[in-house]
Short mmCIF file of N, CA and C in Angstrom, two decimals:
data_model
loop_
_atom_site.label_atom_id
_atom_site.label_comp_id
_atom_site.label_asym_id
_atom_site.label_seq_id
_atom_site.Cartn_x
_atom_site.Cartn_y
_atom_site.Cartn_z
N MET Q 1 -9.78 74.51 24.25
CA MET Q 1 -9.85 73.15 23.85
C MET Q 1 -10.22 72.91 22.28
N ARG Q 2 -10.91 73.79 21.65
CA ARG Q 2 -11.44 73.61 20.42
C ARG Q 2 -10.21 73.77 19.38
N ARG Q 3 -9.39 74.50 19.70
CA ARG Q 3 -8.01 74.51 18.82
C ARG Q 3 -7.35 73.22 18.67
N SER Q 4 -7.30 72.46 19.70
CA SER Q 4 -6.56 71.25 19.81
C SER Q 4 -7.23 70.12 18.93
N ARG Q 5 -8.69 70.18 18.86
CA ARG Q 5 -9.26 69.21 18.20
C ARG Q 5 -9.02 69.22 16.75
N PRO Q 6 -9.04 70.33 15.97
CA PRO Q 6 -8.76 70.29 14.49
C PRO Q 6 -7.22 69.79 14.35
N ALA Q 7 -6.41 70.23 15.16
CA ALA Q 7 -4.93 69.74 15.04
C ALA Q 7 -4.83 68.33 15.23
N ARG Q 8 -5.50 67.62 16.39
CA ARG Q 8 -5.41 66.29 16.37
C ARG Q 8 -6.03 65.51 15.29
N THR Q 9 -7.17 65.97 14.74
CA THR Q 9 -7.81 65.50 13.53
C THR Q 9 -6.89 65.42 12.38
N LEU Q 10 -6.27 66.66 12.10
CA LEU Q 10 -5.34 66.73 11.17
C LEU Q 10 -4.15 65.73 11.35
N LEU Q 11 -3.56 65.67 12.52
CA LEU Q 11 -2.60 64.65 12.75
C LEU Q 11 -3.01 63.33 12.40
N MET Q 12 -4.08 62.92 12.92
CA MET Q 12 -4.45 61.61 12.58
C MET Q 12 -4.75 61.49 11.10
N THR Q 13 -5.22 62.25 10.51
CA THR Q 13 -5.53 62.09 9.06
C THR Q 13 -4.11 61.95 8.34
N LEU Q 14 -3.19 62.63 8.80
CA LEU Q 14 -1.80 62.71 8.08
C LEU Q 14 -1.17 61.41 8.36
N THR Q 15 -1.29 60.82 9.56
CA THR Q 15 -0.74 59.58 9.96
C THR Q 15 -1.44 58.46 9.06
N ALA Q 16 -2.59 58.55 9.04
CA ALA Q 16 -3.37 57.44 8.31
C ALA Q 16 -2.88 57.59 6.81
N LEU Q 17 -2.96 58.66 6.24
CA LEU Q 17 -2.47 58.86 4.76
C LEU Q 17 -0.97 58.39 4.65
N THR Q 18 -0.19 58.63 5.53
CA THR Q 18 1.30 58.17 5.36
C THR Q 18 1.31 56.74 5.38
N ALA Q 19 0.52 56.07 6.25
CA ALA Q 19 0.60 54.70 6.39
C ALA Q 19 -0.02 54.03 5.20
N LEU Q 20 -1.09 54.67 4.65
CA LEU Q 20 -1.61 54.08 3.36
C LEU Q 20 -0.80 54.22 2.31
N THR Q 21 -0.15 55.40 2.24
CA THR Q 21 0.69 55.71 0.99
C THR Q 21 1.95 54.76 1.16
N THR Q 22 2.51 54.55 2.15
CA THR Q 22 3.68 53.67 2.48
C THR Q 22 3.26 52.31 1.96
N THR Q 23 2.14 51.79 2.52
CA THR Q 23 1.66 50.34 2.05
C THR Q 23 1.36 50.35 0.57
N ALA Q 24 0.77 51.27 0.00
CA ALA Q 24 0.47 51.32 -1.40
C ALA Q 24 1.61 51.30 -2.40
N CYS Q 25 2.63 52.04 -1.98
CA CYS Q 25 3.73 51.99 -2.76
C CYS Q 25 4.88 51.05 -2.52
N SER Q 26 4.57 49.96 -1.55
CA SER Q 26 5.72 49.13 -1.31
C SER Q 26 5.71 48.12 -2.27
N ASP Q 27 6.88 47.52 -2.80
CA ASP Q 27 6.95 46.56 -3.83
C ASP Q 27 7.09 45.20 -3.17
N THR Q 28 7.02 44.99 -1.79
CA THR Q 28 7.00 43.63 -1.15
C THR Q 28 5.55 43.36 -0.84
N ARG Q 29 5.15 41.94 -1.44
CA ARG Q 29 3.73 41.50 -1.04
C ARG Q 29 3.72 40.92 0.31
N GLN Q 30 2.55 41.13 0.91
CA GLN Q 30 2.43 40.40 2.04
C GLN Q 30 1.75 39.01 1.84
N PRO Q 31 1.99 38.08 2.52
CA PRO Q 31 1.65 36.69 2.28
C PRO Q 31 0.11 36.61 2.60
N ASN Q 32 -0.54 35.83 1.86
CA ASN Q 32 -1.91 35.56 2.07
C ASN Q 32 -2.37 34.25 2.26
N ASP Q 33 -2.98 33.85 3.31
CA ASP Q 33 -3.15 32.39 3.63
C ASP Q 33 -3.86 31.60 2.54
N ALA Q 34 -4.77 32.46 1.90
CA ALA Q 34 -5.72 31.85 0.89
C ALA Q 34 -4.92 31.56 -0.50
N GLU Q 35 -3.71 32.25 -0.67
CA GLU Q 35 -3.09 32.10 -2.02
C GLU Q 35 -2.00 31.06 -1.74
N PRO Q 36 -1.55 30.32 -3.04
CA PRO Q 36 -0.44 29.35 -2.85
C PRO Q 36 0.86 30.29 -2.87
N PRO Q 37 2.02 29.73 -2.29
CA PRO Q 37 3.21 30.55 -2.58
C PRO Q 37 3.66 30.70 -4.05
N PRO Q 38 4.17 31.75 -4.30
CA PRO Q 38 4.72 31.80 -5.73
C PRO Q 38 5.73 30.80 -6.21
N THR Q 39 5.62 30.65 -7.39
CA THR Q 39 6.64 29.78 -7.98
C THR Q 39 7.82 30.47 -8.30
N PRO Q 40 9.08 29.99 -7.90
CA PRO Q 40 10.36 30.50 -8.23
C PRO Q 40 10.58 30.86 -9.68
N ARG Q 41 10.97 31.90 -10.23
CA ARG Q 41 11.17 32.09 -11.67
C ARG Q 41 12.29 31.51 -12.21
N ASN Q 42 13.41 31.28 -11.36
CA ASN Q 42 14.54 30.91 -11.81
C ASN Q 42 14.84 29.36 -12.04
N ARG Q 43 13.68 28.61 -11.52
CA ARG Q 43 13.93 27.12 -11.56
C ARG Q 43 12.69 26.57 -12.46
N PRO Q 44 13.01 25.48 -13.40
CA PRO Q 44 11.80 25.05 -14.20
C PRO Q 44 10.93 24.20 -13.16
N THR Q 45 9.85 24.16 -13.52
CA THR Q 45 8.78 23.38 -12.65
C THR Q 45 8.48 22.11 -13.40
N THR Q 46 8.89 21.00 -12.66
CA THR Q 46 8.65 19.57 -13.16
C THR Q 46 8.24 18.69 -12.11
N SER Q 47 7.32 17.80 -12.51
CA SER Q 47 6.66 16.80 -11.52
C SER Q 47 7.41 15.55 -11.75
N HIS Q 48 7.68 14.77 -10.73
CA HIS Q 48 8.14 13.48 -10.77
C HIS Q 48 7.28 12.51 -10.11
N PRO Q 49 6.79 11.35 -10.76
CA PRO Q 49 5.95 10.50 -10.14
C PRO Q 49 6.59 9.87 -8.95
N ALA Q 50 5.70 9.57 -7.92
CA ALA Q 50 6.15 8.90 -6.71
C ALA Q 50 6.73 7.59 -6.95
N PRO Q 51 7.77 7.35 -6.46
CA PRO Q 51 8.49 5.85 -6.56
C PRO Q 51 7.54 4.92 -6.27
N GLN Q 52 7.48 3.87 -7.10
CA GLN Q 52 6.66 2.56 -6.75
C GLN Q 52 7.55 1.50 -6.11
N PRO Q 53 6.93 0.90 -5.11
CA PRO Q 53 7.76 -0.26 -4.49
C PRO Q 53 8.11 -1.24 -5.58
N PRO Q 54 9.18 -1.86 -5.44
CA PRO Q 54 9.48 -2.83 -6.48
C PRO Q 54 8.66 -4.03 -6.29
N SER Q 55 8.30 -4.85 -7.41
CA SER Q 55 7.51 -6.07 -7.15
C SER Q 55 8.46 -7.17 -6.45
N PRO Q 56 7.78 -7.98 -5.66
CA PRO Q 56 8.75 -8.86 -4.91
C PRO Q 56 9.16 -10.08 -6.03
N SER Q 57 10.36 -10.16 -5.78
CA SER Q 57 11.04 -11.31 -6.68
C SER Q 57 11.03 -12.52 -5.92
N PRO Q 58 10.15 -13.55 -6.50
CA PRO Q 58 9.99 -14.73 -5.74
C PRO Q 58 11.35 -15.49 -5.82
N ALA Q 59 11.67 -16.23 -4.75
CA ALA Q 59 12.92 -16.97 -4.85
C ALA Q 59 12.88 -18.07 -5.65
N ASP Q 60 11.73 -18.86 -5.99
CA ASP Q 60 11.61 -19.79 -7.05
C ASP Q 60 11.15 -19.47 -8.27
N GLY Q 61 10.97 -18.09 -8.48
CA GLY Q 61 10.44 -17.70 -9.83
C GLY Q 61 9.08 -17.98 -10.13
N THR Q 62 9.02 -18.71 -11.21
CA THR Q 62 7.73 -19.00 -11.57
C THR Q 62 7.73 -20.81 -11.70
N GLU Q 63 8.58 -21.43 -11.11
CA GLU Q 63 8.78 -22.76 -11.28
C GLU Q 63 7.84 -23.47 -10.33
N VAL Q 64 6.70 -24.07 -10.87
CA VAL Q 64 5.81 -24.73 -10.04
C VAL Q 64 6.48 -26.00 -9.33
N GLY Q 65 7.20 -26.58 -10.03
CA GLY Q 65 8.04 -27.76 -9.63
C GLY Q 65 8.74 -27.53 -8.34
N ALA Q 66 9.05 -26.26 -8.04
CA ALA Q 66 9.81 -26.12 -6.85
C ALA Q 66 8.93 -26.20 -5.47
N CYS Q 67 7.63 -26.41 -5.70
CA CYS Q 67 6.90 -26.49 -4.51
C CYS Q 67 6.49 -28.02 -4.10
N THR Q 68 7.05 -28.82 -4.89
CA THR Q 68 6.68 -30.31 -4.65
C THR Q 68 7.34 -30.78 -3.40
N ASP Q 69 8.23 -30.09 -2.65
CA ASP Q 69 8.74 -30.43 -1.32
C ASP Q 69 8.02 -29.90 -0.19
N GLY Q 70 7.09 -28.86 -0.63
CA GLY Q 70 6.33 -28.20 0.45
C GLY Q 70 7.05 -27.02 0.87
N ASN Q 71 7.97 -26.53 0.25
CA ASN Q 71 8.59 -25.22 0.60
C ASN Q 71 8.98 -24.44 -0.58
N CYS Q 72 8.22 -23.37 -0.85
CA CYS Q 72 8.51 -22.54 -2.03
C CYS Q 72 7.99 -21.20 -1.98
N GLU Q 73 8.40 -20.37 -2.92
CA GLU Q 73 8.09 -18.94 -2.99
C GLU Q 73 7.96 -18.84 -4.75
N ILE Q 74 6.75 -18.72 -5.31
CA ILE Q 74 6.65 -18.60 -6.70
C ILE Q 74 5.56 -17.50 -7.05
N ALA Q 75 5.77 -17.18 -8.24
CA ALA Q 75 4.90 -16.10 -8.75
C ALA Q 75 3.99 -16.82 -9.84
N VAL Q 76 2.73 -16.61 -9.75
CA VAL Q 76 1.79 -17.34 -10.82
C VAL Q 76 0.88 -16.22 -11.47
N THR Q 77 0.62 -16.60 -12.85
CA THR Q 77 -0.18 -15.50 -13.70
C THR Q 77 -1.36 -16.18 -14.10
N GLU Q 78 -1.39 -17.60 -14.07
CA GLU Q 78 -2.54 -18.16 -14.45
C GLU Q 78 -2.81 -19.47 -13.46
N PRO Q 79 -4.00 -20.06 -13.73
CA PRO Q 79 -4.35 -21.22 -12.77
C PRO Q 79 -3.27 -22.34 -12.99
N VAL Q 80 -2.91 -22.88 -11.64
CA VAL Q 80 -2.00 -23.96 -11.72
C VAL Q 80 -2.48 -24.90 -10.56
N THR Q 81 -1.91 -26.12 -10.57
CA THR Q 81 -2.11 -27.17 -9.63
C THR Q 81 -0.73 -27.64 -8.92
N ILE Q 82 -0.56 -27.52 -7.66
CA ILE Q 82 0.71 -27.98 -7.03
C ILE Q 82 0.34 -29.11 -6.04
N ARG Q 83 1.15 -30.11 -6.03
CA ARG Q 83 0.98 -31.11 -5.14
C ARG Q 83 2.37 -30.94 -4.14
N PHE Q 84 2.11 -31.23 -2.93
CA PHE Q 84 3.14 -31.20 -1.88
C PHE Q 84 2.84 -32.07 -0.88
N PRO Q 85 3.72 -32.41 0.05
CA PRO Q 85 3.53 -33.47 1.28
C PRO Q 85 2.69 -32.76 2.18
N ALA Q 86 1.54 -33.33 2.66
CA ALA Q 86 0.60 -33.05 3.66
C ALA Q 86 1.31 -33.02 5.01
N PRO Q 87 0.66 -32.20 5.90
CA PRO Q 87 1.27 -32.18 7.26
C PRO Q 87 1.24 -33.55 8.04
N ASP Q 88 2.38 -33.77 8.74
CA ASP Q 88 2.54 -35.11 9.47
C ASP Q 88 2.51 -36.26 8.57
N ASP Q 89 3.19 -36.04 7.35
CA ASP Q 89 3.36 -37.13 6.30
C ASP Q 89 2.05 -38.12 6.26
N VAL Q 90 0.83 -37.28 6.14
CA VAL Q 90 -0.33 -38.23 5.92
C VAL Q 90 -0.73 -38.29 4.38
N GLY Q 91 0.25 -38.07 3.57
CA GLY Q 91 -0.15 -38.25 2.04
C GLY Q 91 0.11 -36.88 1.46
N ARG Q 92 -0.33 -36.79 0.21
CA ARG Q 92 -0.13 -35.60 -0.62
C ARG Q 92 -1.33 -34.49 -0.33
N ALA Q 93 -0.92 -33.21 -0.44
CA ALA Q 93 -1.98 -32.25 -0.54
C ALA Q 93 -1.87 -31.56 -1.96
N THR Q 94 -3.05 -30.85 -2.21
CA THR Q 94 -3.07 -30.25 -3.41
C THR Q 94 -3.61 -28.74 -3.36
N LEU Q 95 -2.72 -27.91 -4.00
CA LEU Q 95 -3.21 -26.39 -3.99
C LEU Q 95 -3.56 -26.31 -5.42
N SER Q 96 -4.87 -25.98 -5.77
CA SER Q 96 -5.20 -25.47 -7.04
C SER Q 96 -5.65 -23.98 -7.07
N VAL Q 97 -4.78 -23.24 -7.81
CA VAL Q 97 -5.09 -21.88 -8.03
C VAL Q 97 -6.07 -21.87 -9.32
N THR Q 98 -7.44 -21.32 -8.89
CA THR Q 98 -8.30 -21.24 -9.93
C THR Q 98 -8.54 -19.95 -10.70
N LYS Q 99 -8.01 -18.96 -10.06
CA LYS Q 99 -8.24 -17.61 -10.77
C LYS Q 99 -6.97 -16.70 -10.33
N VAL Q 100 -6.60 -16.12 -11.30
CA VAL Q 100 -5.52 -14.90 -11.03
C VAL Q 100 -5.74 -13.82 -12.00
N GLY Q 101 -5.62 -12.59 -11.40
CA GLY Q 101 -5.88 -11.42 -12.31
C GLY Q 101 -5.14 -10.30 -11.41
N PRO Q 102 -5.35 -9.09 -12.05
CA PRO Q 102 -4.74 -7.72 -11.32
C PRO Q 102 -5.62 -7.62 -10.00
N ASN Q 103 -4.88 -7.76 -9.00
CA ASN Q 103 -5.29 -7.58 -7.55
C ASN Q 103 -6.25 -8.70 -7.15
N GLU Q 104 -6.03 -9.82 -7.70
CA GLU Q 104 -7.16 -11.03 -7.43
C GLU Q 104 -6.44 -12.37 -7.59
N ILE Q 105 -6.99 -13.16 -6.66
CA ILE Q 105 -6.56 -14.53 -6.42
C ILE Q 105 -7.62 -15.20 -6.03
N GLU Q 106 -7.83 -16.55 -6.42
CA GLU Q 106 -8.73 -17.63 -5.94
C GLU Q 106 -8.09 -19.00 -5.88
N TYR Q 107 -8.34 -19.86 -4.87
CA TYR Q 107 -7.73 -21.07 -4.69
C TYR Q 107 -8.40 -21.99 -3.99
N GLU Q 108 -8.13 -23.36 -4.07
CA GLU Q 108 -8.72 -24.41 -3.17
C GLU Q 108 -7.49 -25.27 -2.78
N VAL Q 109 -7.51 -25.83 -1.37
CA VAL Q 109 -6.55 -26.62 -0.84
C VAL Q 109 -7.21 -27.93 -0.41
N LYS Q 110 -6.71 -29.10 -0.86
CA LYS Q 110 -7.39 -30.29 -0.34
C LYS Q 110 -6.26 -31.30 0.26
N SER Q 111 -6.40 -31.91 1.25
CA SER Q 111 -5.63 -32.75 1.88
C SER Q 111 -6.40 -33.95 2.75
N GLY Q 112 -6.32 -35.08 2.37
CA GLY Q 112 -7.29 -36.05 2.85
C GLY Q 112 -8.70 -35.56 2.92
N ASP Q 113 -9.25 -35.55 4.04
CA ASP Q 113 -10.76 -35.13 3.98
C ASP Q 113 -11.05 -33.60 4.08
N SER Q 114 -9.88 -33.13 4.34
CA SER Q 114 -9.91 -31.49 4.58
C SER Q 114 -9.86 -30.82 3.27
N ARG Q 115 -10.67 -29.68 3.29
CA ARG Q 115 -10.89 -28.84 2.09
C ARG Q 115 -10.97 -27.39 2.37
N SER Q 116 -10.25 -26.34 1.86
CA SER Q 116 -10.25 -25.12 2.33
C SER Q 116 -10.21 -24.29 0.90
N THR Q 117 -11.01 -23.19 0.97
CA THR Q 117 -10.90 -22.30 -0.22
C THR Q 117 -10.63 -20.81 0.23
N GLY Q 118 -9.97 -20.22 -0.66
CA GLY Q 118 -9.62 -18.88 -0.15
C GLY Q 118 -9.54 -18.08 -1.50
N GLY Q 119 -9.82 -16.73 -1.26
CA GLY Q 119 -9.87 -15.72 -2.47
C GLY Q 119 -9.80 -14.34 -1.85
N ALA Q 120 -9.11 -13.65 -2.75
CA ALA Q 120 -8.89 -12.04 -2.22
C ALA Q 120 -9.04 -11.22 -3.45
N GLU Q 121 -9.51 -10.00 -3.19
CA GLU Q 121 -9.43 -9.10 -4.29
C GLU Q 121 -9.01 -7.68 -3.68
N GLY Q 122 -8.12 -6.96 -4.43
CA GLY Q 122 -7.59 -5.63 -3.98
C GLY Q 122 -6.11 -5.62 -3.82
N PRO Q 123 -5.59 -4.32 -3.86
CA PRO Q 123 -4.04 -4.19 -3.77
C PRO Q 123 -3.71 -4.81 -2.32
N GLY Q 124 -2.74 -5.63 -2.25
CA GLY Q 124 -2.20 -5.97 -1.22
C GLY Q 124 -2.87 -6.92 -0.23
N GLN Q 125 -4.03 -7.47 -0.80
CA GLN Q 125 -4.93 -8.44 -0.29
C GLN Q 125 -4.37 -9.81 -0.44
N GLY Q 126 -4.60 -10.68 0.42
CA GLY Q 126 -4.32 -12.21 0.25
C GLY Q 126 -4.85 -13.06 1.29
N CYS Q 127 -4.63 -14.21 1.50
CA CYS Q 127 -5.09 -15.26 2.17
C CYS Q 127 -4.00 -16.05 2.86
N LEU Q 128 -4.18 -16.57 3.98
CA LEU Q 128 -3.33 -17.58 4.62
C LEU Q 128 -4.23 -18.79 5.07
N THR Q 129 -3.62 -19.91 4.61
CA THR Q 129 -4.29 -21.08 5.08
C THR Q 129 -3.42 -21.98 5.82
N TYR Q 130 -3.74 -22.31 6.86
CA TYR Q 130 -3.20 -23.29 7.87
C TYR Q 130 -3.64 -24.86 7.56
N LEU Q 131 -2.83 -25.63 6.88
CA LEU Q 131 -3.31 -27.05 6.79
C LEU Q 131 -2.74 -27.82 7.81
N ARG Q 132 -3.59 -28.61 8.49
CA ARG Q 132 -3.16 -29.47 9.63
C ARG Q 132 -3.71 -30.92 9.38
N ASP Q 133 -3.17 -31.91 10.00
CA ASP Q 133 -3.42 -33.36 9.77
C ASP Q 133 -4.97 -33.55 9.98
N ARG Q 134 -5.56 -32.72 10.81
CA ARG Q 134 -6.91 -32.88 11.28
C ARG Q 134 -7.90 -31.69 10.86
N GLY Q 135 -7.63 -30.98 9.74
CA GLY Q 135 -8.30 -29.89 9.34
C GLY Q 135 -7.52 -28.77 8.72
N SER Q 136 -8.14 -27.65 8.54
CA SER Q 136 -7.48 -26.51 7.90
C SER Q 136 -8.16 -25.10 8.53
N GLY Q 137 -7.64 -24.15 8.30
CA GLY Q 137 -8.37 -22.84 8.67
C GLY Q 137 -7.80 -21.88 7.48
N ASN Q 138 -8.56 -20.74 7.40
CA ASN Q 138 -8.23 -19.69 6.38
C ASN Q 138 -8.42 -18.34 7.05
N SER Q 139 -7.76 -17.36 6.65
CA SER Q 139 -7.75 -15.97 6.93
C SER Q 139 -7.47 -15.13 5.82
N CYS Q 140 -8.39 -14.36 5.46
CA CYS Q 140 -8.11 -13.40 4.30
C CYS Q 140 -8.17 -11.91 4.64
N GLY Q 141 -7.27 -11.13 4.10
CA GLY Q 141 -7.29 -9.61 4.28
C GLY Q 141 -5.94 -9.05 3.89
N THR Q 142 -5.49 -8.02 4.28
CA THR Q 142 -4.45 -7.04 3.79
C THR Q 142 -3.24 -7.91 4.39
N LEU Q 143 -2.21 -8.26 3.54
CA LEU Q 143 -1.09 -9.17 4.02
C LEU Q 143 0.15 -8.51 3.36
N ASP Q 144 1.31 -8.76 4.21
CA ASP Q 144 2.60 -8.41 3.81
C ASP Q 144 3.10 -9.48 2.95
N PRO Q 145 3.69 -9.22 1.80
CA PRO Q 145 4.21 -10.20 0.88
C PRO Q 145 5.29 -11.16 1.48
N THR Q 146 5.69 -10.96 2.48
CA THR Q 146 6.91 -11.52 2.84
C THR Q 146 6.70 -12.99 3.39
N ARG Q 147 7.49 -13.86 3.23
CA ARG Q 147 7.48 -15.27 3.55
C ARG Q 147 6.83 -15.44 5.02
N PRO Q 148 5.73 -16.19 5.21
CA PRO Q 148 5.25 -16.53 6.39
C PRO Q 148 6.15 -17.57 7.41
N SER Q 149 6.02 -17.47 8.60
CA SER Q 149 6.78 -18.38 9.40
C SER Q 149 6.44 -19.80 9.49
N PRO Q 150 7.28 -20.69 9.50
CA PRO Q 150 6.72 -22.12 9.71
C PRO Q 150 6.02 -22.39 11.02
N ARG Q 151 4.98 -23.30 11.01
CA ARG Q 151 4.21 -23.47 12.23
C ARG Q 151 4.38 -24.99 12.58
N PRO Q 152 4.62 -25.44 13.85
CA PRO Q 152 4.59 -26.88 14.09
C PRO Q 152 3.26 -27.66 13.64
N GLY Q 153 3.55 -28.72 13.05
CA GLY Q 153 2.46 -29.68 12.54
C GLY Q 153 1.43 -29.00 11.52
N ALA Q 154 1.93 -27.90 10.80
CA ALA Q 154 1.04 -27.34 9.84
C ALA Q 154 1.81 -26.75 8.61
N VAL Q 155 1.08 -26.94 7.54
CA VAL Q 155 1.75 -26.38 6.36
C VAL Q 155 0.87 -24.94 6.08
N VAL Q 156 1.70 -23.95 5.97
CA VAL Q 156 1.39 -22.75 5.85
C VAL Q 156 1.23 -22.32 4.30
N ILE Q 157 0.17 -21.81 3.80
CA ILE Q 157 0.07 -21.41 2.40
C ILE Q 157 -0.43 -19.94 2.46
N GLN Q 158 0.29 -19.02 1.77
CA GLN Q 158 0.02 -17.69 1.82
C GLN Q 158 -0.09 -17.29 0.16
N ALA Q 159 -1.22 -16.74 -0.21
CA ALA Q 159 -1.35 -16.31 -1.56
C ALA Q 159 -1.64 -14.80 -1.46
N THR Q 160 -0.94 -13.85 -2.16
CA THR Q 160 -0.97 -12.46 -2.06
C THR Q 160 -1.18 -11.90 -3.57
N THR Q 161 -2.19 -11.02 -3.84
CA THR Q 161 -2.44 -10.45 -4.94
C THR Q 161 -1.37 -9.55 -5.44
N GLY Q 162 -1.28 -9.29 -6.89
CA GLY Q 162 -0.34 -8.42 -7.43
C GLY Q 162 -1.06 -7.53 -8.24
N THR Q 163 -0.67 -6.17 -8.37
CA THR Q 163 -1.27 -5.29 -9.33
C THR Q 163 -1.09 -5.62 -10.74
N ASP Q 164 -0.11 -6.29 -11.22
CA ASP Q 164 0.01 -6.50 -12.46
C ASP Q 164 -0.64 -7.91 -12.87
N GLY Q 165 -1.23 -8.73 -12.09
CA GLY Q 165 -1.97 -9.80 -12.56
C GLY Q 165 -1.05 -11.07 -11.99
N THR Q 166 -0.13 -10.74 -11.30
CA THR Q 166 0.72 -11.86 -10.76
C THR Q 166 0.50 -11.99 -9.37
N ALA Q 167 0.23 -13.32 -8.86
CA ALA Q 167 -0.06 -13.57 -7.53
C ALA Q 167 1.43 -14.17 -6.89
N LEU Q 168 1.55 -13.93 -5.77
CA LEU Q 168 2.91 -14.51 -5.12
C LEU Q 168 2.35 -15.57 -4.23
N LEU Q 169 2.85 -16.88 -4.38
CA LEU Q 169 2.55 -18.00 -3.52
C LEU Q 169 3.74 -18.33 -2.59
N HIS Q 170 3.33 -18.78 -1.41
CA HIS Q 170 4.38 -19.00 -0.47
C HIS Q 170 3.81 -20.44 0.05
N ILE Q 171 4.45 -21.61 0.06
CA ILE Q 171 4.20 -22.92 0.75
C ILE Q 171 5.43 -23.10 1.70
N VAL Q 172 4.96 -23.04 3.06
CA VAL Q 172 5.99 -23.37 4.15
C VAL Q 172 5.62 -24.57 4.97
N SER Q 173 6.57 -25.59 4.96
CA SER Q 173 6.19 -26.56 5.75
C SER Q 173 7.15 -26.62 6.97
N PRO Q 174 6.63 -27.44 8.12
CA PRO Q 174 7.37 -27.36 9.33
C PRO Q 174 8.91 -27.89 9.13
#
């Protein structure tokens, strides 16, 4: 048995050396999870910025006068005052935008004895005001800039911030 032990050791040593030599001389790299994949040499590397969503294009542009009937979609870049019919024909209501800036809007709504204020800061933020003949309600947070749906007996006002300092206003009457 002593004769087979040195032969077995020699055989194992030769096998290990053959495997090591084959691996060391190979020209193919084995992938390593810690390394990023190599950049192809035949293509230039360029980076393209991620596409930005288009700014909403308001149906009535920047024309404040389009809101006097209680239905409009306009963009504002500075404080404005808009007068429109109050709910249930109880007179006129007033929307006063008091502050507009990048990702920022503040406003106040008055109708009869009702008064409501709203304000939002941040990308995609805004406020919804529901103006009724016997009061109003406000809700602010993340909003979709699309036109809100009309509500029976209420005027809906939506103000949404814009990154460029333009706020989008919707006034929707029943």
